[in-house]
Every structure is written in C-alpha cells, then in structure tokens.
C-alpha cells in the first residue's frame, strides 16, 4: 500500500521536502530540504542565498524553477546526489 504525504495533515508529512525541519549542510542552515535542493541548482551564486532565505518552501521551489537565472552546468548530473545528501 503506498504512503501519501502531500498535505501537512497527512501521516508521514515530515518525510516531504517541505516539512519544516531545518538541515545543516556545508556550514549553512536551510529551513527545509526543499530550500537546500532548489538553492543547489544555483550553487556558488548569490541567487542560491536568496533561495535559502525564502520565507517558505513553496516560494523556494518557485524560485528554483525561474528561467531568469541559469542552472549550474552540471545540474542534470548531480541533482540526484544533491537530493540523496539532503
């Protein structure tokens, strides 16, 4: 039986990228896994910090999908390892 946890009221919601459980990686605290994942698309740029500081994970996600900022060139090769690390 599949486990669904799309809404904050669902059991196991704490397993989502949007769950409000901060993570500390590379000396920086990210409010959620979603913040970290989206920021890593732009690692090494000021925009990554802007995403890390986003007030909520939905905005971080929307910012990470922006076409106004170029993705890091190796994103397709590293995105799974970024998520695994988070």
XYZ file of N, CA and C in Angstrom:
258
model
N 0.847 -1.181 0.000
C 0.000 0.000 0.000
C 0.896 1.249 0.000
N 0.682 2.160 -0.939
C 1.504 3.373 -0.997
C 1.218 4.296 0.185
N 2.232 5.048 0.544
C 2.091 6.070 1.574
C 2.063 7.419 0.862
N 1.006 8.187 1.106
C 0.870 9.517 0.517
C 1.029 10.549 1.621
N 1.831 11.560 1.372
C 2.038 12.597 2.376
C 2.186 13.959 1.703
N 1.165 14.336 0.979
C 1.209 15.574 0.217
C 0.733 16.783 1.020
N -0.118 16.553 1.998
C -0.656 17.649 2.808
C -0.052 17.597 4.205
N 0.069 18.755 4.835
C 0.698 18.815 6.150
C -0.087 18.039 7.204
N -1.327 17.719 6.917
C -2.133 16.943 7.866
C -2.021 15.431 7.632
N -1.346 15.028 6.564
C -1.186 13.605 6.267
C -0.149 12.974 7.193
N -0.367 11.706 7.554
C 0.686 10.995 8.281
C 1.958 10.957 7.407
N 3.078 11.004 8.029
C 4.382 10.947 7.358
C 4.755 12.227 6.608
N 3.997 13.302 6.811
C 4.323 14.554 6.125
C 5.752 15.002 6.418
N 6.254 14.632 7.581
C 7.619 15.036 7.942
C 8.664 14.465 6.985
N 8.275 13.542 6.116
C 9.192 12.969 5.135
C 9.273 13.782 3.835
N 8.445 14.813 3.712
C 8.456 15.601 2.482
C 9.578 16.638 2.497
N 9.915 17.123 1.335
C 10.907 18.191 1.201
C 10.440 19.480 1.858
N 9.127 19.630 2.012
C 8.557 20.875 2.514
C 8.380 20.879 4.034
N 8.623 19.778 4.667
C 8.460 19.702 6.118
C 9.414 20.674 6.807
N 8.913 21.379 7.794
C 9.691 22.418 8.488
C 10.696 21.816 9.460
N 11.671 21.118 8.904
C 12.770 20.547 9.674
C 14.062 21.062 9.059
N 14.685 22.052 9.708
C 15.918 22.618 9.146
C 17.018 21.574 9.008
N 17.863 21.789 8.013
C 19.034 20.926 7.832
C 20.281 21.811 7.788
N 21.386 21.281 8.255
C 22.659 21.988 8.258
C 23.617 21.242 7.343
N 24.010 21.900 6.254
C 24.956 21.323 5.296
C 25.943 22.389 4.874
N 27.197 22.003 4.796
C 28.258 22.913 4.355
C 28.294 24.197 5.184
N 27.977 24.070 6.469
C 28.027 25.213 7.379
C 26.863 26.172 7.263
N 25.857 25.819 6.472
C 24.683 26.675 6.314
C 23.434 25.936 6.754
N 22.524 26.666 7.365
C 21.247 26.098 7.770
C 20.194 26.434 6.712
N 19.470 25.420 6.299
C 18.382 25.585 5.337
C 17.083 25.266 6.054
N 16.037 26.084 5.891
C 14.790 25.853 6.622
C 14.124 24.506 6.307
N 14.316 24.034 5.069
C 13.723 22.757 4.651
C 14.645 22.096 3.628
N 14.406 20.838 3.363
C 15.141 20.151 2.300
C 14.853 20.823 0.956
N 13.633 21.290 0.770
C 13.282 21.968 -0.488
C 14.154 23.199 -0.716
N 14.368 23.987 0.331
C 15.244 25.151 0.214
C 16.636 24.721 -0.252
N 17.175 23.681 0.371
C 18.515 23.208 0.007
C 18.550 22.741 -1.451
N 17.613 21.895 -1.821
C 17.600 21.328 -3.170
C 17.522 22.432 -4.228
N 16.597 23.352 -4.039
C 16.429 24.418 -5.039
C 17.648 25.331 -5.076
N 18.221 25.652 -3.927
C 19.409 26.514 -3.888
C 20.590 25.868 -4.596
N 20.688 24.549 -4.515
C 21.824 23.860 -5.140
C 21.795 23.938 -6.652
N 20.658 24.247 -7.230
C 20.591 24.450 -8.677
C 21.443 25.643 -9.104
N 21.720 26.535 -8.144
C 22.434 27.776 -8.417
C 23.637 27.931 -7.487
N 24.182 26.808 -7.035
C 25.297 26.824 -6.076
C 26.417 27.745 -6.552
N 26.961 28.505 -5.609
C 28.052 29.404 -5.931
C 27.620 30.752 -6.463
N 26.304 31.002 -6.494
C 25.802 32.291 -6.974
C 25.027 32.986 -5.853
N 24.880 34.294 -5.942
C 24.068 34.998 -4.945
C 22.613 34.522 -4.923
N 22.123 34.045 -6.056
C 20.728 33.586 -6.119
C 20.499 32.374 -5.216
N 21.499 31.552 -5.022
C 21.369 30.404 -4.116
C 21.055 30.884 -2.705
N 21.697 31.937 -2.270
C 21.440 32.502 -0.937
C 20.049 33.108 -0.863
N 19.598 33.714 -1.934
C 18.249 34.272 -1.978
C 17.220 33.161 -1.783
N 17.437 32.036 -2.427
C 16.530 30.896 -2.264
C 16.603 30.356 -0.844
N 17.802 30.238 -0.291
C 17.944 29.732 1.076
C 17.166 30.598 2.062
N 17.078 31.883 1.798
C 16.386 32.813 2.688
C 14.892 32.953 2.388
N 14.389 32.218 1.418
C 12.962 32.318 1.080
C 12.104 32.017 2.303
N 10.991 32.728 2.465
C 10.171 32.569 3.663
C 9.432 31.234 3.784
N 9.316 30.494 2.679
C 8.635 29.193 2.760
C 9.102 28.294 1.614
N 8.887 26.989 1.742
C 9.390 26.059 0.722
C 8.710 26.193 -0.639
N 7.452 26.602 -0.652
C 6.785 26.776 -1.951
C 7.439 27.905 -2.752
N 7.789 28.983 -2.063
C 8.466 30.080 -2.756
C 9.861 29.643 -3.195
N 10.563 28.898 -2.352
C 11.881 28.382 -2.735
C 11.758 27.528 -3.998
N 10.740 26.702 -4.057
C 10.517 25.853 -5.233
C 10.252 26.696 -6.476
N 9.387 27.686 -6.327
C 9.064 28.565 -7.458
C 10.320 29.311 -7.929
N 11.124 29.775 -6.985
C 12.359 30.477 -7.327
C 13.332 29.539 -8.046
N 13.384 28.295 -7.628
C 14.262 27.320 -8.246
C 13.875 26.963 -9.661
N 12.660 27.241 -10.019
C 12.180 26.969 -11.379
C 12.263 28.186 -12.289
N 12.809 29.266 -11.755
C 12.940 30.501 -12.528
C 13.796 30.276 -13.768
N 13.368 30.823 -14.843
C 14.139 30.757 -16.089
C 15.027 31.999 -16.241
N 14.950 32.914 -15.268
C 15.748 34.142 -15.319
C 17.194 33.917 -14.875
N 17.439 32.796 -14.191
C 18.773 32.500 -13.682
C 19.224 31.161 -14.266
N 20.429 31.102 -14.810
C 20.889 29.838 -15.397
C 21.206 28.796 -14.329
N 20.802 27.558 -14.586
C 21.151 26.442 -13.711
C 22.644 26.178 -13.787
N 23.182 25.615 -12.740
C 24.588 25.225 -12.798
C 24.759 24.218 -13.933
N 25.864 24.248 -14.629
C 26.028 23.419 -15.835
C 25.943 21.916 -15.592
N 26.289 21.464 -14.402
C 26.281 20.028 -14.110
C 25.007 19.554 -13.418
N 23.960 20.380 -13.412
C 22.774 20.060 -12.621
C 22.184 18.687 -12.953
N 22.025 18.367 -14.199
C 21.440 17.063 -14.554
C 22.274 15.907 -14.014
N 23.555 16.077 -13.949
C 24.441 15.008 -13.468
C 24.443 14.882 -11.946
N 24.165 15.989 -11.231
C 24.305 15.961 -9.766
C 22.996 16.025 -8.991
N 21.887 16.276 -9.644
C 20.651 16.523 -8.896
C 20.230 15.358 -8.000
N 20.418 14.132 -8.434
C 20.057 13.002 -7.582
C 20.970 12.913 -6.358
N 22.244 13.160 -6.533
C 23.157 13.112 -5.385
C 22.876 14.268 -4.425
N 22.436 15.405 -4.942
C 22.047 16.537 -4.080
C 20.865 16.121 -3.207
N 19.879 15.501 -3.807
C 18.707 15.075 -3.044
C 19.072 13.991 -2.047
N 19.900 13.056 -2.443
C 20.324 11.980 -1.549
C 21.045 12.558 -0.339
N 21.902 13.533 -0.579
C 22.628 14.159 0.522
C 21.674 14.863 1.486
N 20.697 15.547 0.940
C 19.722 16.261 1.794
C 18.909 15.268 2.600
